[in-house]
mmCIF file of C-alpha atoms in Angstrom:
data_model
loop_
_atom_site.group_PDB
_atom_site.id
_atom_site.type_symbol
_atom_site.label_atom_id
_atom_site.label_comp_id
_atom_site.label_asym_id
_atom_site.label_seq_id
_atom_site.Cartn_x
_atom_site.Cartn_y
_atom_site.Cartn_z
ATOM 1 C CA GLN A 706 147.925 132.804 75.121
ATOM 2 C CA VAL A 707 150.595 135.157 73.899
ATOM 3 C CA GLN A 708 153.803 133.722 72.017
ATOM 4 C CA LEU A 709 156.718 135.606 71.628
ATOM 5 C CA VAL A 710 159.576 135.005 68.929
ATOM 6 C CA GLU A 711 162.871 136.743 69.129
ATOM 7 C CA SER A 712 165.208 137.353 66.111
ATOM 8 C CA GLY A 713 168.149 139.071 65.300
ATOM 9 C CA GLY A 714 171.025 137.225 67.352
ATOM 10 C CA GLY A 715 174.224 136.162 66.398
ATOM 11 C CA LEU A 716 178.235 136.688 66.348
ATOM 12 C CA VAL A 717 179.683 140.130 66.287
ATOM 13 C CA GLN A 718 182.902 141.611 66.956
ATOM 14 C CA ALA A 719 183.477 143.726 69.901
ATOM 15 C CA GLY A 720 182.607 147.412 68.804
ATOM 16 C CA GLY A 721 180.121 146.392 66.460
ATOM 17 C CA SER A 722 176.178 146.453 66.487
ATOM 18 C CA LEU A 723 173.186 144.123 66.439
ATOM 19 C CA ARG A 724 169.513 144.732 66.492
ATOM 20 C CA LEU A 725 167.320 142.208 68.367
ATOM 21 C CA SER A 726 163.573 142.051 67.634
ATOM 22 C CA CYS A 727 160.487 140.524 69.411
ATOM 23 C CA ALA A 728 157.329 139.817 68.101
ATOM 24 C CA ALA A 729 154.231 138.696 69.587
ATOM 25 C CA SER A 730 151.328 136.610 68.335
ATOM 26 C CA GLY A 731 148.022 135.379 69.810
ATOM 27 C CA SER A 732 144.462 136.972 70.103
ATOM 28 C CA ARG A 733 142.733 139.295 72.355
ATOM 29 C CA PHE A 734 145.664 140.473 74.372
ATOM 30 C CA SER A 735 147.040 143.908 75.487
ATOM 31 C CA ILE A 736 150.442 144.702 76.425
ATOM 32 C CA ASN A 737 151.811 146.875 79.060
ATOM 33 C CA ALA A 738 155.459 146.804 79.661
ATOM 34 C CA MET A 739 157.920 145.242 77.226
ATOM 35 C CA ALA A 740 161.377 144.449 78.212
ATOM 36 C CA TRP A 741 164.764 142.445 77.283
ATOM 37 C CA TYR A 742 166.585 140.508 79.888
ATOM 38 C CA ARG A 743 169.911 138.573 79.319
ATOM 39 C CA GLN A 744 171.612 135.651 80.883
ATOM 40 C CA ALA A 745 175.175 134.931 80.851
ATOM 41 C CA PRO A 746 176.826 131.259 81.464
ATOM 42 C CA GLY A 747 176.912 130.914 85.327
ATOM 43 C CA LYS A 748 175.062 134.170 86.130
ATOM 44 C CA GLN A 749 171.378 135.223 86.903
ATOM 45 C CA ARG A 750 169.239 136.569 84.455
ATOM 46 C CA GLU A 751 169.346 140.459 84.586
ATOM 47 C CA LEU A 752 167.386 143.280 83.131
ATOM 48 C CA VAL A 753 168.672 145.136 80.180
ATOM 49 C CA ALA A 754 166.147 147.418 79.179
ATOM 50 C CA VAL A 755 162.290 148.329 79.787
ATOM 51 C CA ILE A 756 159.829 150.232 78.053
ATOM 52 C CA ASN A 757 156.210 150.862 79.296
ATOM 53 C CA SER A 758 153.237 151.503 77.450
ATOM 54 C CA GLY A 759 153.691 155.194 77.474
ATOM 55 C CA GLY A 760 157.141 154.990 75.840
ATOM 56 C CA SER A 761 159.460 155.609 78.942
ATOM 57 C CA THR A 762 162.514 153.528 79.137
ATOM 58 C CA SER A 763 164.955 152.171 81.708
ATOM 59 C CA TYR A 764 168.491 150.636 81.179
ATOM 60 C CA GLY A 765 170.705 148.461 83.152
ATOM 61 C CA ASP A 766 173.729 150.472 84.217
ATOM 62 C CA SER A 767 176.247 148.298 82.017
ATOM 63 C CA VAL A 768 174.279 149.248 78.980
ATOM 64 C CA LYS A 769 173.348 152.926 79.337
ATOM 65 C CA GLY A 770 174.416 155.047 76.624
ATOM 66 C CA ARG A 771 175.090 151.854 74.234
ATOM 67 C CA PHE A 772 171.617 150.095 73.813
ATOM 68 C CA ALA A 773 168.343 151.606 73.002
ATOM 69 C CA ILE A 774 164.961 149.689 73.493
ATOM 70 C CA SER A 775 161.978 150.939 71.233
ATOM 71 C CA ARG A 776 158.330 149.362 70.647
ATOM 72 C CA ASP A 777 155.913 149.446 67.814
ATOM 73 C CA ASN A 778 152.554 149.301 69.549
ATOM 74 C CA ALA A 779 150.832 148.768 66.152
ATOM 75 C CA LYS A 780 152.829 145.581 65.429
ATOM 76 C CA ASN A 781 153.218 144.514 68.908
ATOM 77 C CA THR A 782 157.058 144.339 68.721
ATOM 78 C CA VAL A 783 159.808 145.521 70.617
ATOM 79 C CA SER A 784 163.468 145.876 69.586
ATOM 80 C CA LEU A 785 166.697 146.411 71.116
ATOM 81 C CA GLN A 786 169.545 148.377 69.270
ATOM 82 C CA MET A 787 172.954 147.231 70.806
ATOM 83 C CA ASN A 788 175.813 149.498 69.690
ATOM 84 C CA ARG A 789 179.580 149.388 70.728
ATOM 85 C CA LEU A 790 179.039 145.826 72.019
ATOM 86 C CA LYS A 791 181.548 144.353 74.404
ATOM 87 C CA SER A 792 182.692 140.806 75.286
ATOM 88 C CA GLU A 793 180.649 140.918 78.550
ATOM 89 C CA ASP A 794 177.321 141.650 76.535
ATOM 90 C CA THR A 795 177.732 137.817 75.360
ATOM 91 C CA ALA A 796 174.544 136.200 76.889
ATOM 92 C CA VAL A 797 171.182 134.758 75.876
ATOM 93 C CA TYR A 798 168.749 137.651 75.442
ATOM 94 C CA TYR A 799 165.033 137.058 76.233
ATOM 95 C CA CYS A 800 162.216 139.421 75.421
ATOM 96 C CA TYR A 801 159.535 139.899 77.946
ATOM 97 C CA TYR A 802 155.968 141.422 77.875
ATOM 98 C CA TYR A 803 153.397 141.860 80.501
ATOM 99 C CA CYS A 804 150.268 141.176 79.037
ATOM 100 C CA ASN A 805 146.775 141.383 79.521
ATOM 101 C CA VAL A 806 144.777 138.014 78.327
ATOM 102 C CA GLY A 807 141.223 137.400 79.276
ATOM 103 C CA GLY A 808 141.222 140.059 82.015
ATOM 104 C CA THR A 809 144.333 138.589 83.731
ATOM 105 C CA TRP A 810 147.968 140.271 83.594
ATOM 106 C CA ARG A 811 150.771 137.746 83.185
ATOM 107 C CA ASP A 812 154.337 137.293 82.235
ATOM 108 C CA TYR A 813 155.543 136.191 78.997
ATOM 109 C CA TRP A 814 158.935 135.396 77.933
ATOM 110 C CA GLY A 815 160.411 134.473 74.569
ATOM 111 C CA GLN A 816 162.744 131.381 73.869
ATOM 112 C CA GLY A 817 165.846 133.619 73.896
ATOM 113 C CA THR A 818 168.312 134.290 71.441
ATOM 114 C CA GLN A 819 172.275 133.968 71.570
ATOM 115 C CA VAL A 820 174.515 136.980 71.140
ATOM 116 C CA THR A 821 178.053 136.390 71.194
ATOM 117 C CA VAL A 822 180.611 139.373 70.982
ATOM 118 C CA SER A 823 184.172 138.255 70.136
ATOM 119 C CA SER A 824 187.043 140.413 71.364
#
């Protein structure tokens, strides 16, 4: 099994910055893609950013140019640097890993961290 724990959420004023991090723990697993999703009240969960094992990244249209995803393969961590935050970025942010555990590829999710942007 793989456990994911996010950190770094909180309250920030519009225009400010926050950095989210996600760490994985467990044994005998390998990670392919890592990503951040978010879900605002009354809305569906949406992809914010994804980074594959080779380091290629992709972003949702609403965050392009403002957010940056990175990963540290040695530490099994993924981070999301969020700049020029807007009120519409307010949501619960979830990290996601696509992992191989015991020969089976599975989806793993963190518990979520709240990001609130005040206008």
